[in-house]
mmCIF file of C-alpha atoms in Angstrom:
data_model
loop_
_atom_site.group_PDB
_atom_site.id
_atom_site.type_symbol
_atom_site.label_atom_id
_atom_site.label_comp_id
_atom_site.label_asym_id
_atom_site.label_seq_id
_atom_site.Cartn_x
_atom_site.Cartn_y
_atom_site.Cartn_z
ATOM 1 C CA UNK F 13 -14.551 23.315 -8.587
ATOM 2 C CA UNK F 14 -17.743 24.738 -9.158
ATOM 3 C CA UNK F 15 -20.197 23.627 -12.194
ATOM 4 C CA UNK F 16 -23.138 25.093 -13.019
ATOM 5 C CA UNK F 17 -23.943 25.127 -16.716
ATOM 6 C CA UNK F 18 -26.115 22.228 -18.321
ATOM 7 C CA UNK F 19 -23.945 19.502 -20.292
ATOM 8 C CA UNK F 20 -20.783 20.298 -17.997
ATOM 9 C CA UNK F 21 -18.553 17.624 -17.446
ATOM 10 C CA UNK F 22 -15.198 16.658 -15.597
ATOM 11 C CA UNK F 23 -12.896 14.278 -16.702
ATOM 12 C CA UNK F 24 -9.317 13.447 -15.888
ATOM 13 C CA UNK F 25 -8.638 15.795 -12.827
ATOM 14 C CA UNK F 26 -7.248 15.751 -9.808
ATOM 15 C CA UNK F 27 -8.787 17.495 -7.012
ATOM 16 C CA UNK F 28 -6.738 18.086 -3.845
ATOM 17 C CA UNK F 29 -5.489 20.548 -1.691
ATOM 18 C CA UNK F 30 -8.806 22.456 -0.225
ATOM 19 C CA UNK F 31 -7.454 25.347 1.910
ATOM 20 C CA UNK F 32 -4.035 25.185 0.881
ATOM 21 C CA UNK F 33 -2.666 25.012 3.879
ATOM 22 C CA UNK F 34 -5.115 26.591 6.169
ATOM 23 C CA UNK F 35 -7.156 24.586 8.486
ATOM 24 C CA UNK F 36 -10.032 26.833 8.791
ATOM 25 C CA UNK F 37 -13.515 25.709 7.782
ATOM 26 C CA UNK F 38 -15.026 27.336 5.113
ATOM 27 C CA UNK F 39 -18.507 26.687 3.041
ATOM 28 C CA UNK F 40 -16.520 25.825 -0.150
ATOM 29 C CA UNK F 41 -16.318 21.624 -0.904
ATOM 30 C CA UNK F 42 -13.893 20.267 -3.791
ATOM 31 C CA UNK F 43 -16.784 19.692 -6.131
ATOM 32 C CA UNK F 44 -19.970 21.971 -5.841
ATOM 33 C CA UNK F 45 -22.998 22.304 -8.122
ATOM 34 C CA UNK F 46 -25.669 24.595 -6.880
ATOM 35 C CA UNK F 47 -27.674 27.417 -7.946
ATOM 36 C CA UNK F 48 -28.534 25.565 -11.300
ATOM 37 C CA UNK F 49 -31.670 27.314 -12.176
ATOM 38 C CA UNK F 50 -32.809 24.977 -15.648
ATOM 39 C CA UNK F 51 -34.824 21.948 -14.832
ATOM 40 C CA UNK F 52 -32.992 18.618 -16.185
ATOM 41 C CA UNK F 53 -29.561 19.774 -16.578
ATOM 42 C CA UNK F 54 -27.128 17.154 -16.537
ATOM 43 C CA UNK F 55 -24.292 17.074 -15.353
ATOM 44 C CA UNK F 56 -20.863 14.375 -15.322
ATOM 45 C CA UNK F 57 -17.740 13.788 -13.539
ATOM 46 C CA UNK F 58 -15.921 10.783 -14.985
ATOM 47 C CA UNK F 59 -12.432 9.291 -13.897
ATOM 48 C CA UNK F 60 -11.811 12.151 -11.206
ATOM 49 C CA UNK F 61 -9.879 11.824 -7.911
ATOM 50 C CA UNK F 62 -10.910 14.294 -5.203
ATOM 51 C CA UNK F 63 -9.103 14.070 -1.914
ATOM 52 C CA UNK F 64 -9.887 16.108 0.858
ATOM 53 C CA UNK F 65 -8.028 16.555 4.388
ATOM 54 C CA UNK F 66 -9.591 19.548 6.157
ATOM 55 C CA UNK F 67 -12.805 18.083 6.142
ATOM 56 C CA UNK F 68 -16.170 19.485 8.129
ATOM 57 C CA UNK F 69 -17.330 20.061 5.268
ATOM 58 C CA UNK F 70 -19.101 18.398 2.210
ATOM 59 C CA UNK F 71 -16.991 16.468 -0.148
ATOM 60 C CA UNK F 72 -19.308 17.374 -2.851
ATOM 61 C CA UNK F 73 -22.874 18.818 -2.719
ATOM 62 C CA UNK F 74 -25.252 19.574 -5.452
ATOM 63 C CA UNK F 75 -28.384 21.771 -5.273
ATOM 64 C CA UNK F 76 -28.156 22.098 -1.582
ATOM 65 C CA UNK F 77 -29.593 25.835 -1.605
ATOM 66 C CA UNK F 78 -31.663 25.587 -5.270
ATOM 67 C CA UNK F 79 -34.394 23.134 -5.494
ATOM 68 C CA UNK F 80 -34.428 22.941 -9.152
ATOM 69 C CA UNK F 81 -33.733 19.123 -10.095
ATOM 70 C CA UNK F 82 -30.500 18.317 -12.273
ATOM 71 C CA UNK F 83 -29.239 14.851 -13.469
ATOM 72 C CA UNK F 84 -25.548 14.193 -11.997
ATOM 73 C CA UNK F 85 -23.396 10.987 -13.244
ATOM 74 C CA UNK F 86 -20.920 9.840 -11.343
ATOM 75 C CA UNK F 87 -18.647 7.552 -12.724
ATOM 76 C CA UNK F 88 -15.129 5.967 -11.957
ATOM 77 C CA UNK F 89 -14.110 8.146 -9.580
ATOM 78 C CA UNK F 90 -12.598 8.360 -6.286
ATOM 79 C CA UNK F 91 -13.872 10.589 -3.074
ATOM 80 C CA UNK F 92 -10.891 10.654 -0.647
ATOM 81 C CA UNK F 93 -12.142 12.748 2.732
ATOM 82 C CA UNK F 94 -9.668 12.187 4.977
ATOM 83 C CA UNK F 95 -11.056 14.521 7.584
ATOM 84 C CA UNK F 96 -13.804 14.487 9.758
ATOM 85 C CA UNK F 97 -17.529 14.644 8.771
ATOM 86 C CA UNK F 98 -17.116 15.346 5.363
ATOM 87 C CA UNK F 99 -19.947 13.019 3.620
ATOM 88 C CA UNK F 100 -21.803 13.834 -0.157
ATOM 89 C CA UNK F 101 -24.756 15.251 -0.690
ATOM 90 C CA UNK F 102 -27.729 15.365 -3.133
ATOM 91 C CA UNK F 103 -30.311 17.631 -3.214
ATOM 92 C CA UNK F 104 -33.951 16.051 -2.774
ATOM 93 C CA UNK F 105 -35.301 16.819 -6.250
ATOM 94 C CA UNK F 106 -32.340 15.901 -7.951
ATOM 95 C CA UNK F 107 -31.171 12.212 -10.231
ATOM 96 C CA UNK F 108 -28.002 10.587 -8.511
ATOM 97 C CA UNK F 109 -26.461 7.903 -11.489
ATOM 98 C CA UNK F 110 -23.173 6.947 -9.559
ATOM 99 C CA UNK F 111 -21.329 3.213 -10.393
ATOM 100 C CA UNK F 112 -17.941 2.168 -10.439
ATOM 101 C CA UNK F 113 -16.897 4.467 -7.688
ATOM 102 C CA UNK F 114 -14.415 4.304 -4.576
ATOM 103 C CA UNK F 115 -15.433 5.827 -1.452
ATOM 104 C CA UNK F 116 -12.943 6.452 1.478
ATOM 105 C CA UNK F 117 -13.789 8.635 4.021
ATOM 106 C CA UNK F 118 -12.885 7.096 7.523
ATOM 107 C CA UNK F 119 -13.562 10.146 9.875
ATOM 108 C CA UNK F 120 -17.570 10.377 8.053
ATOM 109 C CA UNK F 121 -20.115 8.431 9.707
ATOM 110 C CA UNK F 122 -21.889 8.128 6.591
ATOM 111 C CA UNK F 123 -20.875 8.655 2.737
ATOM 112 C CA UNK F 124 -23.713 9.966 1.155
ATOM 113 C CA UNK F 125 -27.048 11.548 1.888
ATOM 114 C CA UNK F 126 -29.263 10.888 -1.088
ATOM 115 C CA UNK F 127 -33.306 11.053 -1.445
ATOM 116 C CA UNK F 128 -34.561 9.407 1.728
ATOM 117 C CA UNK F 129 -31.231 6.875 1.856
ATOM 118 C CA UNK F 130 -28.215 7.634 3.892
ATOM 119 C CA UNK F 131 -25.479 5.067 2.551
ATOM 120 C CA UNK F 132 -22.392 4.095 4.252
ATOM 121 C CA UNK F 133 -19.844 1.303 3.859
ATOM 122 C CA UNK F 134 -22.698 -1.034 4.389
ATOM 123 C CA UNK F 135 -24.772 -0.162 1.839
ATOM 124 C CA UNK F 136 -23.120 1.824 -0.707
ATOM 125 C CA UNK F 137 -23.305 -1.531 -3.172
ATOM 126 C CA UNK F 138 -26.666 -0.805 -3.455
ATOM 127 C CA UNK F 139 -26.274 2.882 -4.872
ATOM 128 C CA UNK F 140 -24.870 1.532 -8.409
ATOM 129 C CA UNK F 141 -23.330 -1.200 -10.118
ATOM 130 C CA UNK F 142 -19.441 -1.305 -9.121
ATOM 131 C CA UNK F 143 -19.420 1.059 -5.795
ATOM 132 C CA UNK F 144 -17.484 0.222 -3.195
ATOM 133 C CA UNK F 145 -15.607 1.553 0.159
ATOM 134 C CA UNK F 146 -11.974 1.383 0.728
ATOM 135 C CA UNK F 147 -8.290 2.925 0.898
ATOM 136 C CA UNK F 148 -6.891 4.506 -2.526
ATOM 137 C CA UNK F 149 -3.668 3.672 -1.685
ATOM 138 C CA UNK F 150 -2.359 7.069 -3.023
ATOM 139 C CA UNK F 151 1.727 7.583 -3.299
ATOM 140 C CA UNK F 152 1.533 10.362 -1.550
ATOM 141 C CA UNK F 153 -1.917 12.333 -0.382
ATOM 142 C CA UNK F 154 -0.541 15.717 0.628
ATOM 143 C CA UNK F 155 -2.755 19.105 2.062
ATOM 144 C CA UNK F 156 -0.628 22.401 1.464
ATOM 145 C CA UNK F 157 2.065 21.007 -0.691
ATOM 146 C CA UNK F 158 3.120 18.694 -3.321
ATOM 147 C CA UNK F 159 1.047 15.362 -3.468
ATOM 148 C CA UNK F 160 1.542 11.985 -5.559
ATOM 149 C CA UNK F 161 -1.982 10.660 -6.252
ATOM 150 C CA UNK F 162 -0.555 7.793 -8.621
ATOM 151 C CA UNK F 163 -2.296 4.435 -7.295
ATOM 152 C CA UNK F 164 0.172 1.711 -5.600
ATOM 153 C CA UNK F 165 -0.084 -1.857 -6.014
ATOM 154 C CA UNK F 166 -2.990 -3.667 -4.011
ATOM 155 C CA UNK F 167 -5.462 -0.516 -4.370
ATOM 156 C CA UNK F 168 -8.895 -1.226 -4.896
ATOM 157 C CA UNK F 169 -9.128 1.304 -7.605
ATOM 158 C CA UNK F 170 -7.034 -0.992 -9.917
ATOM 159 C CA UNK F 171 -8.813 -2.512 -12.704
ATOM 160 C CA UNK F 172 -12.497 -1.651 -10.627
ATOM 161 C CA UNK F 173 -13.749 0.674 -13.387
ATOM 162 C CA UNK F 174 -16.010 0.454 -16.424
ATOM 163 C CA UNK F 175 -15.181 1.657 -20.274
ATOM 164 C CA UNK F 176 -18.351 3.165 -20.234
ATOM 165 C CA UNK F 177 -18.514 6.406 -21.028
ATOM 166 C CA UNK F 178 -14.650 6.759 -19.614
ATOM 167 C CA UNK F 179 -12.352 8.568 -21.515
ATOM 168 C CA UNK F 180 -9.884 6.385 -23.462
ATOM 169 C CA UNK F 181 -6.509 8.298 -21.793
ATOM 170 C CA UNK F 182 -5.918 9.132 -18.270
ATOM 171 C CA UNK F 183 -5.168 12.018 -16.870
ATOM 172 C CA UNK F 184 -0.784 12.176 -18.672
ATOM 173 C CA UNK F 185 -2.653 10.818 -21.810
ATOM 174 C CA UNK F 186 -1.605 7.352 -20.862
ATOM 175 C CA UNK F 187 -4.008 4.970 -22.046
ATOM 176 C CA UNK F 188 -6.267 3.092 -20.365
ATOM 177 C CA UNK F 189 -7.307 -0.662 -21.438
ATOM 178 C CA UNK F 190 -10.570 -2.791 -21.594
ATOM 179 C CA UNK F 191 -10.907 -2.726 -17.684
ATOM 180 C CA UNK F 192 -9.903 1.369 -16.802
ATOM 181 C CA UNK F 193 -9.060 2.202 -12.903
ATOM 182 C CA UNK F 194 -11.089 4.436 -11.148
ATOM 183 C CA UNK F 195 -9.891 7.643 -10.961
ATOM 184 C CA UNK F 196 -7.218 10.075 -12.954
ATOM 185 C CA UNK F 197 -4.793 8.077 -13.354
ATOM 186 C CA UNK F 198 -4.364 4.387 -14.553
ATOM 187 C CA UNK F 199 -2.126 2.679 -12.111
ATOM 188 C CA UNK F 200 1.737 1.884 -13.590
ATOM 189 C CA UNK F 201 3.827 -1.048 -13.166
ATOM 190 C CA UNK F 202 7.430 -0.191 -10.940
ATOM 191 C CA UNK F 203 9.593 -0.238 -13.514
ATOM 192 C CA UNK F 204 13.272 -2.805 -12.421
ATOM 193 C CA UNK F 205 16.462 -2.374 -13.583
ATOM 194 C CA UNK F 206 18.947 -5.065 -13.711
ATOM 195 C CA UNK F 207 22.536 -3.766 -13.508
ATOM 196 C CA UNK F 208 25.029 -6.246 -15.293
ATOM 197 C CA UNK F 209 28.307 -5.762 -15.009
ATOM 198 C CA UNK F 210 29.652 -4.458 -18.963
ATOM 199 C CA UNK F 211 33.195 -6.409 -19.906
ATOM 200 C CA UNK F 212 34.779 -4.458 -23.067
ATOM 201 C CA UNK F 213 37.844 -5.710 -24.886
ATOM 202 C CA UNK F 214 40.557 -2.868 -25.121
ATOM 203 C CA UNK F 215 42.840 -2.170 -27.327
ATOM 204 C CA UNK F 216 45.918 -0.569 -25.729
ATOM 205 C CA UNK F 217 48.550 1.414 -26.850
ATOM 206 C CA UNK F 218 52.240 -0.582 -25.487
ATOM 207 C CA UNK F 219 53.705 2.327 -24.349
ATOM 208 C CA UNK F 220 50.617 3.241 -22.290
ATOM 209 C CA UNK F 221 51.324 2.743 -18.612
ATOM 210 C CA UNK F 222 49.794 -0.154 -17.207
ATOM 211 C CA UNK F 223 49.580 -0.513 -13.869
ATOM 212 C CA UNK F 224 46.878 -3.649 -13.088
ATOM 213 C CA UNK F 225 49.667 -5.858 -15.399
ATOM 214 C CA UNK F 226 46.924 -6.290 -17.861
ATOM 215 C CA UNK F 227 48.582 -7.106 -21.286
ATOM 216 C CA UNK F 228 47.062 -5.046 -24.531
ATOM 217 C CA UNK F 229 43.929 -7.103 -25.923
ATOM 218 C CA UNK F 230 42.989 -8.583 -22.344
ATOM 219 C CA UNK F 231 39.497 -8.132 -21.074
ATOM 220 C CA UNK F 232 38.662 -5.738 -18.426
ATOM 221 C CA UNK F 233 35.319 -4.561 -16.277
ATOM 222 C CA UNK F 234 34.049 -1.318 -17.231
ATOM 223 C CA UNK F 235 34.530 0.084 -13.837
ATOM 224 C CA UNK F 236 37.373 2.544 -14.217
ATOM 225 C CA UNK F 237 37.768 5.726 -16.502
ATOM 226 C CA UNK F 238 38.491 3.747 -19.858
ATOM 227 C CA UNK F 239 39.116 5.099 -23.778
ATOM 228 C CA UNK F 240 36.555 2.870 -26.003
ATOM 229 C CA UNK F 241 37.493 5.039 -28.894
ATOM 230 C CA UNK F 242 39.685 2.417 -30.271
#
């Protein structure tokens, strides 16, 4: 996804799938903001997951080519890279405002490359109020098919975000509470069913033939082919 008028913003979206298929490298990353040529412009990406498996490549980069300063905000939102050496980057003259994130990339040796700081696990606290490292605990993360980025229980996303500024549904206009997740999608509860056995009281025709020696009026378990019409 590529951004490069002033005010743009992402919200809501899912990110995944870079390549399709194809391992080959390629100079494109998931989220890319370059060649921004007015001084100042500002850009956001709230409550987005990106997840990336080719890797060798930035996750996201911003003015890496244009020197031209922007303002990016980065806000509740995950970077998966699940491949190798796939870190962020920042351009020099440009504003980083980034809290309430999740980073996970565990074949990078560093997250982020950012004015004269390189952050990693070990320091990525200090970028921002609310950043942290650690596993997403997606469904199912897929590359060339099919994926299911909902968040399962014990994922660090859950409840680690801030209202501000986040939109107030997620991504399947679900909404999200006083305390939002990070990322598309708020987390859901597994929903349980409890199967009860049903008993129904019949009324039975006498000439109907009855071969369980049940007498018309007795109670039976719905587990046969039954007439409740009566």
């Amino acid at each position: 996804m590529k951004l490069w008028g002033d005010g743009s913003r992402i919200e809501n979206t899912l990110i995944y799938g870079r390549g399709d298929g194809n391992p080959e490298t390629t100079p494109w990353a998931p989220i890319v903001i370059d060649g921004v040529e007015q001084p100042g412009a500002r850009f956001e990406i709230v409550n987005v997951t990106v997840d990336d498996y080719v890797g060798k490549n930035y996750l996201m980069y911003v003015q890496y080519e244009t020197p031209v300063p922007v303002q990016v905000i980065v806000r509740n939102t995950i970077f998966s890279g699940r491949g190798p050496n796939c870190p962020i980057y920042i351009g020099r003259a440009s504003t980083l405002v980034a809290d309430h994130n999740l980073f996970y990339l565990p074949q990078s040796e560093y997250i982020l490359d950012y004015g004269n700081t390189t952050y990693s696990c070990t320091n990525i606290a200090s970028l921002g109020t609310g950043n942290l490292c650690g596993d997403p605990r997606f469904i199912r993360p897929a590359w060339g098919e099919v994926g299911d980025y909902h968040l399962q229980a014990g994922s660090p996303a859950v409840d680690a975000g801030t209202p501000d500024g986040a939109p107030t549904v997620d991504l399947e206009n679900r909404p999200r509470d006083a305390r939002p997740d990070i990322g598309a999608s708020e987390y859901r509860q597994p929903t349980s069913w409890l199967y009860l056995p049903l008993v129904a009281r019949l009324t039975i025709n006498d000439n109907l033939l009855r071969g369980d020696g049940r007498r018309p009026g007795s109670f039976a378990p719905l587990n046969a082919l039954l007439d409740l019409r009566q």
